[in-house]
Amino acid sequence: MKIDQKYVARLGRKMWGYDGRIVENKRRVRDYRFYTKKEAEDAAATLVSKNVERDYEWTPRSQKTTLLAAWESFKQKYEAKGAGKDYRYRRNMDFIINMIRRTFVDELGAGFLVRDVKTKHLVEWAQRMEQDPSTLNAYARRLSGMLRNAQETFPDLVTYRVPKIAGYAPNPDLTRGRIVKPAEVALLVPALLNPAPRNPKTSVLAYRQRVAMYRDAADVFRIALVTGMRAKEMFRLAESQLSRHARRIEIDKTKTGYSRRIPLPEEVEAILDARSRDGLTDGEHFFPDFFTTQFYDSRIRRALFNACAEVGLVYRRDRKDEGFTLHDARATYITNILRGDAEKGIKPVSIGTAMRLSGHKSLQSFQKYVRLIEEEFDDAPRAALVMLPEVTGELPSSSQRVVEAKNTVRPDVAARREKFKSKYRGLTWVPVEGVWMVRIMDGTKRKFVGLFKDEEEGARAYDREARRIHGAAAVLNFPSSSGDIRHRSPVSKYHGVAWDAASGKWRARLTVNGKVHSLGRHAVEDDAARAYDMAVIRFGVESELNFPAENYQLRVVA
């Protein structure tokens, strides 16, 4: 509870009071109406004693988060997260967290406020770090995670905007690493499945452990090549994750925390069945030694390193990228599914599908696994030349090529255009209605004239509207037409239908007992005739219909 003085406008003076907030329900309690500090303290103590019985916790409203508090909260979060991880993960995270404490928190000061951390502090930190680009990016992500964790944990940082620091670390070299070649797999896998005979200096127990570790390394390496699973995902693989009828593998415990589903290849199923048949499982997990053997992942990598040395391969990435690692098998899988295989009829998958299969959340992390293939890199220019047409003779000018491109129309499109193209100005064919639509430009607007079944009738309607709008300067479809035709309105062949020159449509009317009933204006003459027929039947008038009475089923109005 905070006790201080504030100016109260309605009293015209400073008053003592208390200010606090209940953490459980975020309810704020404040009162400034006491003349002495003792009165304010007594009132606050009374209020606290009442709420203590309700197990309310009180915290000062003005408390601000320091870098040391943010670092401790970040450390507690990863200590809880690392409880279910292996020793290597905990060791790496302890190193990174302590490094952030030394290089960032201690440099700015333990009491430095998180809200005051700006972009310039992050830039200076990145410049002080003497690390390679990949390591610097990893440290930058952890430091950004510490600031985001503080924003989510402490209430005074709700409006704090965490500065971006990923762009200040140089991007990692995406060309680093390579895929595992088929020839290397053909050498490595037999060496793992059929290890060299026992050296007399090696004990029988040590040799058996070596053979078992070689077998596990061979199975893990082959599964990674055809599924792209991470090492820990393969080590934790269990029978309950396999859906054999649906040919799927359900992966729940992933590095990113997202579950995913990948196909179950026949090769992987055969490898897992062989492990069950040889008694290498515990009935549920296919690699049970992972849960009982310390540094199991390091032993697998050591087995791969020794087997590569026996067959003359390099299991380690050096500056010349001559070697490979177990993680490169995952990159090989991603690269291969994006490439496809035209000779075997395997189509490449999309980037979105590849990200779902590999379990990546962002394109930035996914692109590191798309490896450069030297053979395809050299063939890329020749493959691109296939798209260029073979040019012979003199090339046309640029303007001539543009004109030819505009005039080039597909034969089927050209035939369809000729079929529905009018020989008169202002007419457009409407396939759905089966009529000609007449439109004319009136200034900057396109005006609708009407719909006509007869093409020539629509052309004459266009001429009449053109004379009305443009006068003597009008461009007509029938410039030699006589004056009576020019001004004469069309005559309908149906009863009760007449042309309405004002609206440019056909008007239907019916006279019943001396009263004229308007039946509306219609763009098509036949529609106006049908409206007249339905009115005749509805009112029971003795008049000749335009169409047979069998076409209508209406109730006669009494």
XYZ file of C-alpha atoms in Angstrom:
558
model
C 0.000 0.000 0.000
C 1.381 3.405 -0.965
C 0.943 6.388 1.421
C 1.616 9.848 -0.016
C 0.209 13.341 -0.591
C -1.736 14.595 -3.606
C -3.399 17.868 -4.502
C -7.216 17.680 -4.253
C -8.841 20.324 -6.450
C -12.192 20.455 -4.687
C -10.464 21.126 -1.354
C -7.808 23.407 -2.801
C -4.928 21.837 -0.908
C -2.749 18.702 -0.602
C -4.271 15.797 1.285
C -2.842 12.555 2.632
C -4.132 9.234 1.307
C -3.389 5.702 0.201
C -3.204 4.067 -3.234
C -3.079 0.312 -3.909
C -4.298 -2.439 -6.160
C -5.641 -5.926 -5.464
C -3.641 -8.405 -7.506
C -6.299 -11.089 -7.630
C -9.089 -9.112 -9.246
C -7.064 -6.029 -10.315
C -9.346 -3.774 -8.242
C -7.786 -0.438 -7.386
C -8.301 1.154 -3.979
C -7.508 4.871 -3.498
C -8.621 7.563 -1.021
C -7.091 11.050 -0.482
C -9.167 12.880 2.136
C -6.985 12.797 5.281
C -5.291 15.844 6.771
C -2.445 13.948 8.447
C -0.263 11.035 7.460
C -1.258 9.160 10.621
C -4.934 9.213 9.614
C -4.106 7.883 6.139
C -1.954 5.070 7.599
C -4.674 4.046 10.035
C -7.312 3.983 7.293
C -5.044 1.924 5.027
C -4.261 -0.516 7.839
C -7.966 -0.971 8.559
C -8.681 -1.646 4.886
C -5.804 -4.106 4.611
C -6.882 -5.992 7.729
C -10.373 -6.430 6.283
C -9.060 -7.795 3.016
C -6.409 -10.051 4.550
C -9.196 -12.307 5.741
C -10.182 -12.656 2.062
C -6.611 -13.623 1.129
C -6.096 -10.528 -0.974
C -2.545 -9.591 -1.908
C -1.549 -5.971 -2.183
C 1.140 -4.459 -4.336
C 2.190 -0.863 -4.908
C 0.800 0.549 -8.123
C 3.940 2.440 -9.068
C 6.364 -0.531 -8.962
C 8.465 -0.654 -12.156
C 10.288 -3.653 -13.562
C 14.080 -3.631 -13.692
C 16.370 -5.634 -15.936
C 17.405 -7.825 -13.017
C 13.770 -8.728 -12.263
C 13.154 -9.487 -15.955
C 16.270 -11.658 -16.100
C 15.293 -13.617 -12.980
C 11.794 -14.224 -14.356
C 13.301 -15.401 -17.652
C 15.674 -17.721 -15.804
C 12.858 -19.265 -13.748
C 10.844 -19.872 -16.895
C 13.616 -21.820 -18.595
C 14.528 -23.702 -15.439
C 10.961 -24.992 -15.316
C 11.035 -25.745 -19.038
C 14.373 -27.558 -18.794
C 13.114 -29.917 -16.086
C 11.875 -32.299 -18.760
C 14.853 -31.790 -21.072
C 18.210 -33.514 -21.245
C 21.494 -32.336 -19.780
C 22.740 -30.753 -22.992
C 19.694 -28.479 -23.291
C 19.975 -27.348 -19.672
C 23.704 -26.722 -20.031
C 23.273 -24.614 -23.171
C 20.422 -22.591 -21.703
C 22.377 -21.934 -18.482
C 25.287 -20.679 -20.551
C 23.114 -18.354 -22.677
C 21.179 -16.986 -19.692
C 24.381 -16.265 -17.762
C 25.882 -14.682 -20.881
C 22.876 -12.308 -21.138
C 23.379 -11.400 -17.469
C 27.070 -10.561 -17.995
C 26.903 -8.813 -21.380
C 23.572 -6.989 -21.189
C 22.080 -6.757 -17.706
C 25.335 -5.985 -15.870
C 26.481 -3.579 -18.574
C 23.323 -1.453 -18.342
C 22.930 -1.986 -14.611
C 20.733 -4.288 -12.566
C 18.448 -1.369 -11.673
C 18.008 -0.231 -15.260
C 14.285 -0.199 -16.151
C 13.049 -2.509 -18.871
C 10.816 0.255 -20.202
C 13.943 2.338 -20.905
C 15.568 -0.321 -23.100
C 15.745 1.147 -26.595
C 17.054 0.084 -29.960
C 20.375 1.812 -29.408
C 21.127 -0.397 -26.385
C 20.544 -3.502 -28.461
C 22.733 -2.224 -31.293
C 25.552 -1.495 -28.857
C 25.177 -4.963 -27.336
C 25.368 -6.612 -30.774
C 28.503 -4.626 -31.582
C 30.191 -5.697 -28.339
C 29.549 -9.384 -29.014
C 32.438 -10.956 -30.899
C 30.651 -14.025 -32.246
C 29.963 -15.573 -35.618
C 26.661 -14.586 -37.288
C 24.836 -17.809 -36.428
C 25.739 -17.650 -32.717
C 24.933 -13.946 -32.559
C 21.470 -14.592 -34.006
C 20.858 -17.289 -31.397
C 21.848 -14.938 -28.564
C 19.725 -12.143 -30.039
C 16.645 -14.377 -30.108
C 17.120 -15.282 -26.432
C 17.557 -11.657 -25.429
C 14.414 -10.727 -27.338
C 12.640 -13.598 -25.589
C 13.659 -12.201 -22.200
C 12.114 -8.823 -23.029
C 8.913 -10.407 -24.380
C 8.622 -12.580 -21.273
C 8.898 -9.477 -19.105
C 6.193 -7.759 -21.146
C 3.845 -10.726 -20.637
C 4.661 -11.181 -16.937
C 4.787 -7.714 -15.370
C 1.701 -5.442 -15.454
C 3.625 -2.179 -15.856
C 4.975 -3.378 -19.232
C 1.619 -4.036 -20.873
C 2.075 -1.070 -23.208
C 5.818 -1.589 -23.641
C 6.901 -2.237 -27.209
C 9.809 -4.672 -27.397
C 12.415 -3.407 -29.885
C 13.335 -5.756 -32.691
C 16.877 -7.019 -32.570
C 16.930 -9.821 -35.133
C 17.919 -7.404 -37.899
C 20.993 -6.130 -36.060
C 22.721 -9.501 -36.099
C 24.118 -10.450 -39.521
C 22.092 -13.108 -41.296
C 23.605 -16.595 -41.121
C 25.234 -18.097 -44.179
C 22.410 -20.032 -45.834
C 24.855 -21.796 -48.161
C 26.579 -23.475 -45.214
C 26.060 -27.229 -45.106
C 24.985 -29.647 -47.780
C 22.800 -32.652 -48.357
C 23.876 -36.230 -47.714
C 24.711 -37.904 -51.012
C 23.375 -41.379 -51.916
C 26.925 -42.709 -52.289
C 27.703 -41.651 -48.721
C 24.569 -43.372 -47.437
C 25.570 -46.547 -49.303
C 28.916 -46.528 -47.460
C 27.764 -45.441 -44.005
C 24.681 -47.623 -43.408
C 26.416 -50.995 -44.102
C 29.292 -49.930 -41.855
C 26.814 -49.286 -39.037
C 24.807 -52.474 -39.527
C 27.916 -54.663 -39.945
C 30.595 -53.257 -37.620
C 34.194 -54.415 -37.751
C 35.181 -57.517 -35.739
C 36.092 -57.092 -32.104
C 39.580 -55.976 -31.296
C 41.244 -58.356 -28.816
C 42.023 -55.379 -26.595
C 38.306 -54.494 -26.419
C 36.165 -56.247 -23.833
C 33.143 -58.278 -24.889
C 30.792 -55.967 -22.962
C 32.215 -52.843 -24.590
C 31.962 -54.437 -28.028
C 28.319 -55.396 -27.451
C 27.522 -51.857 -26.390
C 29.270 -50.593 -29.503
C 27.281 -52.934 -31.780
C 24.004 -51.886 -30.125
C 24.883 -48.198 -30.476
C 25.841 -48.713 -34.122
C 22.478 -50.373 -34.772
C 20.604 -47.498 -33.139
C 22.645 -44.960 -35.125
C 21.892 -46.753 -38.409
C 18.157 -46.834 -37.711
C 18.060 -43.209 -36.587
C 20.042 -42.046 -39.622
C 17.783 -43.902 -42.078
C 14.589 -42.677 -40.408
C 15.846 -39.086 -40.528
C 16.563 -39.376 -44.258
C 13.017 -40.455 -45.182
C 10.944 -38.569 -42.565
C 12.950 -35.425 -41.686
C 12.248 -35.925 -37.966
C 14.375 -34.230 -35.350
C 16.728 -36.385 -33.262
C 14.710 -36.119 -30.032
C 11.499 -36.880 -31.922
C 13.012 -40.119 -33.200
C 14.434 -41.058 -29.803
C 10.982 -40.664 -28.187
C 9.130 -42.496 -30.980
C 6.554 -44.936 -29.565
C 4.140 -47.499 -30.962
C 1.170 -45.370 -29.888
C 2.287 -42.642 -32.307
C 1.966 -44.923 -35.349
C -1.274 -45.125 -37.299
C -0.529 -48.075 -39.538
C -3.910 -48.220 -41.260
C -3.748 -44.494 -42.113
C 0.006 -44.604 -42.831
C 0.706 -41.667 -40.497
C 3.044 -40.780 -37.612
C 1.652 -38.477 -34.920
C 4.400 -36.297 -33.372
C 3.339 -34.573 -30.157
C 6.528 -33.606 -28.313
C 8.282 -31.262 -30.699
C 10.905 -28.568 -30.337
C 8.482 -25.788 -31.255
C 5.647 -27.154 -29.119
C 3.354 -27.807 -32.109
C 2.115 -31.299 -32.874
C 2.183 -32.467 -36.464
C 1.426 -35.497 -38.606
C 3.779 -36.941 -41.219
C 3.500 -39.915 -43.608
C 4.672 -43.355 -42.495
C 6.914 -44.732 -45.286
C 7.203 -48.477 -45.779
C 10.952 -48.259 -45.167
C 10.430 -46.740 -41.717
C 7.789 -49.313 -40.828
C 10.179 -52.102 -41.833
C 12.961 -50.605 -39.661
C 10.669 -50.324 -36.613
C 9.276 -53.836 -37.107
C 12.832 -55.185 -37.304
C 13.681 -53.516 -33.981
C 10.620 -55.082 -32.371
C 11.467 -58.448 -33.856
C 15.068 -58.277 -32.585
C 13.990 -57.355 -29.063
C 15.389 -53.797 -29.129
C 12.192 -52.172 -27.819
C 10.437 -52.196 -24.453
C 7.008 -52.817 -25.946
C 6.172 -49.142 -26.280
C 9.270 -47.098 -27.188
C 11.442 -48.086 -30.134
C 14.595 -46.523 -28.612
C 14.249 -47.267 -24.867
C 17.935 -46.627 -24.158
C 17.253 -42.909 -24.611
C 15.340 -42.888 -21.314
C 17.918 -44.956 -19.390
C 21.300 -44.019 -20.898
C 22.969 -40.726 -20.042
C 24.155 -38.642 -23.016
C 22.352 -41.002 -25.409
C 22.274 -38.451 -28.240
C 26.006 -37.826 -27.875
C 26.665 -41.574 -28.088
C 24.635 -41.787 -31.294
C 26.654 -38.991 -32.844
C 29.889 -40.595 -31.667
C 28.855 -43.847 -33.336
C 28.198 -41.982 -36.594
C 31.556 -40.226 -36.273
C 33.457 -43.515 -35.788
C 31.618 -45.291 -38.618
C 32.344 -42.415 -41.017
C 36.026 -42.552 -40.076
C 36.107 -46.296 -40.813
C 34.794 -45.839 -44.387
C 36.678 -42.629 -45.166
C 33.848 -40.115 -44.689
C 33.894 -36.910 -42.680
C 31.212 -36.620 -40.030
C 31.621 -32.972 -39.208
C 31.095 -29.740 -41.048
C 34.301 -27.854 -41.550
C 34.961 -24.609 -43.337
C 35.043 -26.355 -46.695
C 31.709 -28.128 -46.086
C 33.256 -31.512 -46.776
C 31.478 -33.337 -43.976
C 27.911 -33.791 -42.767
C 26.047 -34.372 -39.507
C 22.910 -36.156 -38.384
C 21.042 -32.884 -38.659
C 22.012 -32.679 -42.343
C 19.842 -35.759 -42.909
C 16.832 -33.633 -41.956
C 17.997 -30.919 -44.389
C 18.414 -33.604 -47.077
C 14.804 -34.695 -46.602
C 13.487 -31.119 -46.891
C 15.610 -30.395 -49.965
C 14.547 -33.615 -51.701
C 10.795 -33.135 -51.204
C 11.099 -29.621 -52.608
C 13.065 -30.907 -55.617
C 11.007 -33.956 -56.491
C 12.278 -36.519 -58.987
C 11.146 -36.164 -62.586
C 12.694 -39.483 -63.627
C 10.744 -41.430 -60.986
C 7.585 -39.354 -61.491
C 7.713 -37.769 -58.006
C 6.284 -34.262 -57.979
C 7.791 -31.590 -55.721
C 5.699 -30.385 -52.783
C 4.906 -26.758 -52.027
C 6.814 -24.735 -49.455
C 3.780 -24.657 -47.154
C 3.474 -28.449 -47.209
C 7.201 -28.852 -46.616
C 7.013 -26.533 -43.581
C 4.129 -28.537 -42.155
C 5.991 -31.819 -42.631
C 9.196 -30.478 -41.090
C 7.470 -28.657 -38.221
C 8.880 -25.162 -38.842
C 6.932 -22.119 -37.677
C 8.679 -19.441 -39.735
C 10.109 -19.210 -43.208
C 13.296 -17.700 -41.780
C 14.164 -20.893 -39.893
C 12.894 -23.129 -42.680
C 15.126 -21.625 -45.362
C 18.255 -22.765 -43.515
C 17.372 -26.365 -44.358
C 17.113 -25.842 -48.118
C 20.607 -26.760 -49.190
C 22.497 -25.795 -52.316
C 23.197 -28.650 -54.763
C 26.309 -27.995 -56.815
C 25.201 -30.091 -59.811
C 21.900 -28.268 -60.120
C 23.606 -24.938 -59.485
C 25.799 -25.424 -62.561
C 22.870 -26.669 -64.697
C 20.544 -23.802 -63.719
C 21.531 -21.464 -66.601
C 21.112 -24.219 -69.176
C 17.742 -25.172 -67.719
C 16.598 -21.554 -67.883
C 17.578 -21.310 -71.575
C 14.839 -23.839 -72.382
C 12.280 -21.086 -71.792
C 13.856 -18.853 -74.477
C 12.577 -19.402 -78.053
C 15.030 -19.984 -80.833
C 15.364 -16.734 -82.781
C 16.309 -16.741 -86.451
C 16.585 -13.837 -88.861
C 16.156 -10.158 -88.075
C 14.425 -9.293 -84.816
C 11.355 -6.991 -85.089
C 11.334 -3.622 -83.390
C 9.892 -3.206 -79.924
C 6.836 -1.263 -81.176
C 6.136 -3.901 -83.819
C 6.309 -6.669 -81.208
C 3.809 -4.780 -79.027
C 1.374 -4.396 -81.930
C 1.703 -8.059 -82.861
C 1.122 -9.117 -79.252
C -2.061 -7.027 -79.054
C -3.358 -8.416 -82.346
C -2.619 -12.028 -81.465
C -5.825 -13.770 -80.381
C -6.501 -17.446 -79.812
C -8.527 -19.034 -82.660
C -11.398 -20.150 -80.410
C -11.643 -16.694 -78.827
C -11.584 -15.013 -82.238
C -14.358 -17.285 -83.570
C -16.546 -16.565 -80.533
C -16.019 -12.842 -80.927
C -17.015 -12.925 -84.608
C -20.169 -14.907 -83.797
C -21.480 -12.401 -81.255
C -20.050 -9.228 -82.773
C -22.543 -6.747 -84.180
C -22.015 -4.945 -87.450
C -23.669 -1.857 -85.976
C -22.348 0.728 -83.591
C -23.342 0.606 -79.895
C -24.702 -2.984 -79.883
C -23.464 -5.759 -77.585
C -24.755 -9.328 -77.535
C -26.023 -10.656 -74.175
C -25.760 -14.471 -74.342
C -27.739 -15.102 -71.153
C -30.812 -13.144 -72.309
C -30.345 -13.786 -76.013
C -30.830 -10.096 -76.901
C -28.808 -7.146 -78.141
C -27.990 -4.494 -75.562
C -27.760 -0.924 -76.863
C -25.601 1.644 -75.054
C -24.301 5.072 -75.988
C -21.812 7.513 -74.505
C -23.374 10.693 -73.093
C -20.456 12.889 -72.156
C -18.292 10.819 -69.793
C -21.045 8.350 -68.875
C -22.268 5.283 -70.711
C -26.055 5.397 -71.021
C -28.248 2.325 -71.380
C -30.722 2.581 -74.303
C -32.514 -0.787 -74.230
C -32.582 -4.489 -75.106
C -33.709 -5.681 -78.548
C -34.110 -9.061 -80.127
C -33.731 -7.637 -83.620
C -30.240 -6.304 -84.363
C -31.376 -3.703 -86.903
C -34.068 -2.406 -84.569
C -31.456 -1.899 -81.860
C -29.218 -0.054 -84.352
C -32.052 2.349 -85.222
C -32.714 2.922 -81.511
C -29.035 3.837 -81.130
C -29.366 6.320 -84.041
C -32.385 8.007 -82.460
C -30.580 8.438 -79.147
C -27.417 9.636 -80.909
C -29.392 12.370 -82.765
C -30.980 13.464 -79.511
C -27.629 13.730 -77.683
C -25.212 14.859 -80.402
C -27.522 16.470 -82.949
C -26.062 16.952 -86.419
C -22.619 15.711 -85.275
C -23.947 12.270 -84.407
C -22.280 9.210 -85.977
C -25.153 6.954 -87.129
C -25.577 3.375 -88.198
C -27.975 4.469 -90.992
C -26.861 7.958 -92.070
C -28.993 7.850 -95.270
C -32.255 7.058 -93.458
C -35.237 9.316 -94.255
C -36.606 11.749 -91.753
C -39.795 9.830 -91.054
C -37.839 6.739 -90.126
C -35.484 8.835 -88.060
C -38.218 10.225 -85.800
C -40.791 7.446 -86.016
C -41.098 5.301 -82.888
C -41.216 1.510 -83.289
C -44.643 -0.078 -83.479
C -45.305 -3.238 -81.498
C -46.877 -6.302 -83.057
C -48.599 -7.189 -79.769
C -51.836 -5.997 -78.191
C -51.543 -3.493 -75.359
C -47.809 -2.831 -75.969
C -46.355 0.502 -77.116
C -42.918 2.055 -77.279
C -42.049 4.617 -74.601
C -39.545 7.040 -76.105
C -38.786 8.728 -72.770
C -37.508 5.566 -71.098
C -36.468 3.701 -74.221
C -38.527 0.654 -73.208
C -41.775 -1.121 -74.106
C -44.802 -0.055 -72.069
C -47.767 -2.359 -71.368
C -51.216 -0.961 -70.453
C -54.747 -2.358 -70.048
C -58.069 -0.452 -69.857
C -60.695 -1.952 -67.504
C -64.088 -0.201 -67.068
C -62.689 3.024 -68.380
C -59.686 2.952 -66.045
C -56.168 2.569 -67.492
C -53.893 0.159 -65.582
C -50.152 0.583 -66.174
C -48.371 -2.793 -66.362
C -44.826 -1.459 -66.258
C -42.038 -0.781 -68.738
C -40.008 -3.666 -70.098
C -36.714 -3.798 -71.955
C -37.917 -6.764 -74.067
C -41.092 -6.508 -76.143
C -42.153 -10.106 -75.419
C -42.051 -9.474 -71.663
C -44.434 -6.530 -72.053
C -46.793 -8.688 -74.145
C -46.823 -11.403 -71.470
C -47.557 -8.814 -68.775
C -50.557 -7.646 -70.853
C -51.831 -11.244 -71.241
C -51.588 -11.955 -67.502
C -53.505 -8.750 -66.707
C -56.257 -9.709 -69.164
C -56.651 -13.102 -67.522
C -56.450 -11.674 -63.984
C -59.161 -9.028 -64.548
C -61.339 -11.267 -66.749
C -61.449 -8.813 -69.637
C -62.682 -10.064 -72.984
C -59.658 -9.293 -75.124
C -57.435 -11.190 -77.483
C -54.260 -12.606 -75.944
C -50.808 -12.231 -77.482
C -49.790 -15.809 -76.574
C -51.824 -19.022 -76.033
C -53.802 -19.128 -72.800
C -52.260 -22.516 -71.905
C -49.021 -20.708 -71.041
C -50.645 -18.964 -68.067
C -52.166 -20.298 -64.860
C -53.582 -17.282 -62.997
C -56.567 -16.707 -60.700
C -59.242 -14.426 -62.188
C -59.999 -11.344 -60.074
C -63.727 -10.934 -59.402
